[in-house]
């Protein structure tokens, strides 16, 4: 998955996600879940900052959209189930809302 809106600047996030998942797999599962809780805080802070401004944006900020794509890939590579995700992430991740 590309990490940039522009194809000229596109970066592939899969190697990054696979590397982080592989690194965290070396440790107790608790570390992976803590990493997810930190990313949850980041997403919430970015959304709060974006939607507390006037005029309110129509879509998620690009940082949030990118992070949600990374999280989706990370959950696949790290074998994280939806039940293990922080509650807020379950509500904002598009792939989990469809299920």
PDB file of C-alpha atoms in Angstrom:
ATOM      1  CA  UNK A   1       0.000   0.000   0.000  1.00  0.00           C
ATOM      2  CA  UNK A   2       1.175   3.438  -0.912  1.00  0.00           C
ATOM      3  CA  UNK A   3       1.679   5.897   1.933  1.00  0.00           C
ATOM      4  CA  UNK A   4       1.295   9.057  -0.085  1.00  0.00           C
ATOM      5  CA  UNK A   5      -1.476  10.655  -2.082  1.00  0.00           C
ATOM      6  CA  UNK A   6       0.916  11.494  -4.901  1.00  0.00           C
ATOM      7  CA  UNK A   7       2.258   8.635  -6.997  1.00  0.00           C
ATOM      8  CA  UNK A   8       5.531  10.535  -7.482  1.00  0.00           C
ATOM      9  CA  UNK A   9       6.134  10.493  -3.726  1.00  0.00           C
ATOM     10  CA  UNK A  10       4.540   7.098  -3.026  1.00  0.00           C
ATOM     11  CA  UNK A  11       6.192   4.922  -0.430  1.00  0.00           C
ATOM     12  CA  UNK A  12       5.345   1.306   0.188  1.00  0.00           C
ATOM     13  CA  UNK A  13       4.267   0.841   3.806  1.00  0.00           C
ATOM     14  CA  UNK A  14       4.288  -2.957   3.747  1.00  0.00           C
ATOM     15  CA  UNK A  15       8.031  -3.361   4.505  1.00  0.00           C
ATOM     16  CA  UNK A  16       7.708  -0.912   7.405  1.00  0.00           C
ATOM     17  CA  UNK A  17       4.661  -2.686   8.817  1.00  0.00           C
ATOM     18  CA  UNK A  18       6.189  -6.140   8.337  1.00  0.00           C
ATOM     19  CA  UNK A  19       9.381  -5.003  10.055  1.00  0.00           C
ATOM     20  CA  UNK A  20       7.575  -3.539  13.060  1.00  0.00           C
ATOM     21  CA  UNK A  21       5.377  -6.638  13.355  1.00  0.00           C
ATOM     22  CA  UNK A  22       8.438  -8.907  13.134  1.00  0.00           C
ATOM     23  CA  UNK A  23      10.293  -6.880  15.744  1.00  0.00           C
ATOM     24  CA  UNK A  24       7.356  -6.873  18.159  1.00  0.00           C
ATOM     25  CA  UNK A  25       6.797 -10.598  17.635  1.00  0.00           C
ATOM     26  CA  UNK A  26      10.132 -11.155  19.427  1.00  0.00           C
ATOM     27  CA  UNK A  27       8.619  -9.811  22.642  1.00  0.00           C
ATOM     28  CA  UNK A  28       5.571 -10.500  24.784  1.00  0.00           C
ATOM     29  CA  UNK A  29       2.210  -9.839  23.122  1.00  0.00           C
ATOM     30  CA  UNK A  30       1.645  -7.034  25.629  1.00  0.00           C
ATOM     31  CA  UNK A  31       4.204  -4.883  23.769  1.00  0.00           C
ATOM     32  CA  UNK A  32       2.259  -5.196  20.520  1.00  0.00           C
ATOM     33  CA  UNK A  33      -0.941  -4.202  22.289  1.00  0.00           C
ATOM     34  CA  UNK A  34       0.819  -1.253  23.935  1.00  0.00           C
ATOM     35  CA  UNK A  35       2.079  -0.139  20.510  1.00  0.00           C
ATOM     36  CA  UNK A  36      -1.497  -0.264  19.230  1.00  0.00           C
ATOM     37  CA  UNK A  37      -2.723   1.793  22.177  1.00  0.00           C
ATOM     38  CA  UNK A  38      -0.108   4.453  21.384  1.00  0.00           C
ATOM     39  CA  UNK A  39      -1.227   4.545  17.756  1.00  0.00           C
ATOM     40  CA  UNK A  40      -4.815   4.814  19.005  1.00  0.00           C
ATOM     41  CA  UNK A  41      -3.842   7.908  20.994  1.00  0.00           C
ATOM     42  CA  UNK A  42      -2.146   9.388  17.929  1.00  0.00           C
ATOM     43  CA  UNK A  43      -5.218   8.857  15.739  1.00  0.00           C
ATOM     44  CA  UNK A  44      -7.549  10.350  18.361  1.00  0.00           C
ATOM     45  CA  UNK A  45      -5.292  13.380  18.853  1.00  0.00           C
ATOM     46  CA  UNK A  46      -5.049  14.007  15.098  1.00  0.00           C
ATOM     47  CA  UNK A  47      -8.811  13.715  14.670  1.00  0.00           C
ATOM     48  CA  UNK A  48      -9.470  15.995  17.637  1.00  0.00           C
ATOM     49  CA  UNK A  49      -7.056  18.607  16.309  1.00  0.00           C
ATOM     50  CA  UNK A  50      -8.560  18.493  12.817  1.00  0.00           C
ATOM     51  CA  UNK A  51     -12.220  18.516  13.773  1.00  0.00           C
ATOM     52  CA  UNK A  52     -11.941  21.106  16.540  1.00  0.00           C
ATOM     53  CA  UNK A  53     -10.994  23.776  13.996  1.00  0.00           C
ATOM     54  CA  UNK A  54     -13.420  25.873  12.024  1.00  0.00           C
ATOM     55  CA  UNK A  55     -14.368  25.128   9.344  1.00  0.00           C
ATOM     56  CA  UNK A  56     -14.491  21.425  10.053  1.00  0.00           C
ATOM     57  CA  UNK A  57     -12.960  19.215   7.376  1.00  0.00           C
ATOM     58  CA  UNK A  58     -15.184  16.856   5.426  1.00  0.00           C
ATOM     59  CA  UNK A  59     -12.720  13.952   5.392  1.00  0.00           C
ATOM     60  CA  UNK A  60     -10.141  12.552   7.756  1.00  0.00           C
ATOM     61  CA  UNK A  61      -6.798  14.352   7.684  1.00  0.00           C
ATOM     62  CA  UNK A  62      -4.214  12.639   5.437  1.00  0.00           C
ATOM     63  CA  UNK A  63      -2.165  11.644   8.514  1.00  0.00           C
ATOM     64  CA  UNK A  64      -5.127   9.735   9.920  1.00  0.00           C
ATOM     65  CA  UNK A  65      -5.982   8.080   6.612  1.00  0.00           C
ATOM     66  CA  UNK A  66      -2.369   6.939   6.244  1.00  0.00           C
ATOM     67  CA  UNK A  67      -2.192   5.684   9.833  1.00  0.00           C
ATOM     68  CA  UNK A  68      -5.424   3.713   9.417  1.00  0.00           C
ATOM     69  CA  UNK A  69      -3.998   2.036   6.308  1.00  0.00           C
ATOM     70  CA  UNK A  70      -0.811   1.206   8.210  1.00  0.00           C
ATOM     71  CA  UNK A  71      -2.833  -0.128  11.143  1.00  0.00           C
ATOM     72  CA  UNK A  72      -4.869  -2.331   8.862  1.00  0.00           C
ATOM     73  CA  UNK A  73      -1.717  -3.848   7.356  1.00  0.00           C
ATOM     74  CA  UNK A  74      -0.085  -4.110  10.772  1.00  0.00           C
ATOM     75  CA  UNK A  75      -3.052  -6.051  12.150  1.00  0.00           C
ATOM     76  CA  UNK A  76      -2.752  -8.514   9.263  1.00  0.00           C
ATOM     77  CA  UNK A  77       1.005  -9.021   9.673  1.00  0.00           C
ATOM     78  CA  UNK A  78       0.960  -9.085  13.483  1.00  0.00           C
ATOM     79  CA  UNK A  79      -2.124 -11.324  13.548  1.00  0.00           C
ATOM     80  CA  UNK A  80      -4.054  -8.889  15.726  1.00  0.00           C
ATOM     81  CA  UNK A  81      -7.762  -9.594  15.912  1.00  0.00           C
ATOM     82  CA  UNK A  82     -10.378  -6.859  16.026  1.00  0.00           C
ATOM     83  CA  UNK A  83     -11.136  -7.819  19.629  1.00  0.00           C
ATOM     84  CA  UNK A  84      -7.550  -6.964  20.622  1.00  0.00           C
ATOM     85  CA  UNK A  85      -7.685  -3.449  19.176  1.00  0.00           C
ATOM     86  CA  UNK A  86      -8.468  -0.469  21.383  1.00  0.00           C
ATOM     87  CA  UNK A  87     -12.210   0.230  21.210  1.00  0.00           C
ATOM     88  CA  UNK A  88     -11.830   3.550  19.411  1.00  0.00           C
ATOM     89  CA  UNK A  89      -9.776   2.035  16.586  1.00  0.00           C
ATOM     90  CA  UNK A  90     -12.500  -0.553  16.010  1.00  0.00           C
ATOM     91  CA  UNK A  91     -14.919   2.304  15.314  1.00  0.00           C
ATOM     92  CA  UNK A  92     -12.729   4.270  12.891  1.00  0.00           C
ATOM     93  CA  UNK A  93     -10.986   1.557  10.883  1.00  0.00           C
ATOM     94  CA  UNK A  94     -12.984   1.174   7.658  1.00  0.00           C
ATOM     95  CA  UNK A  95     -12.266  -2.532   7.234  1.00  0.00           C
ATOM     96  CA  UNK A  96     -13.637  -3.291  10.701  1.00  0.00           C
ATOM     97  CA  UNK A  97     -16.824  -1.262  10.240  1.00  0.00           C
ATOM     98  CA  UNK A  98     -17.789  -3.396   7.236  1.00  0.00           C
ATOM     99  CA  UNK A  99     -17.454  -6.724   9.036  1.00  0.00           C
TER     100      UNK A  99
END
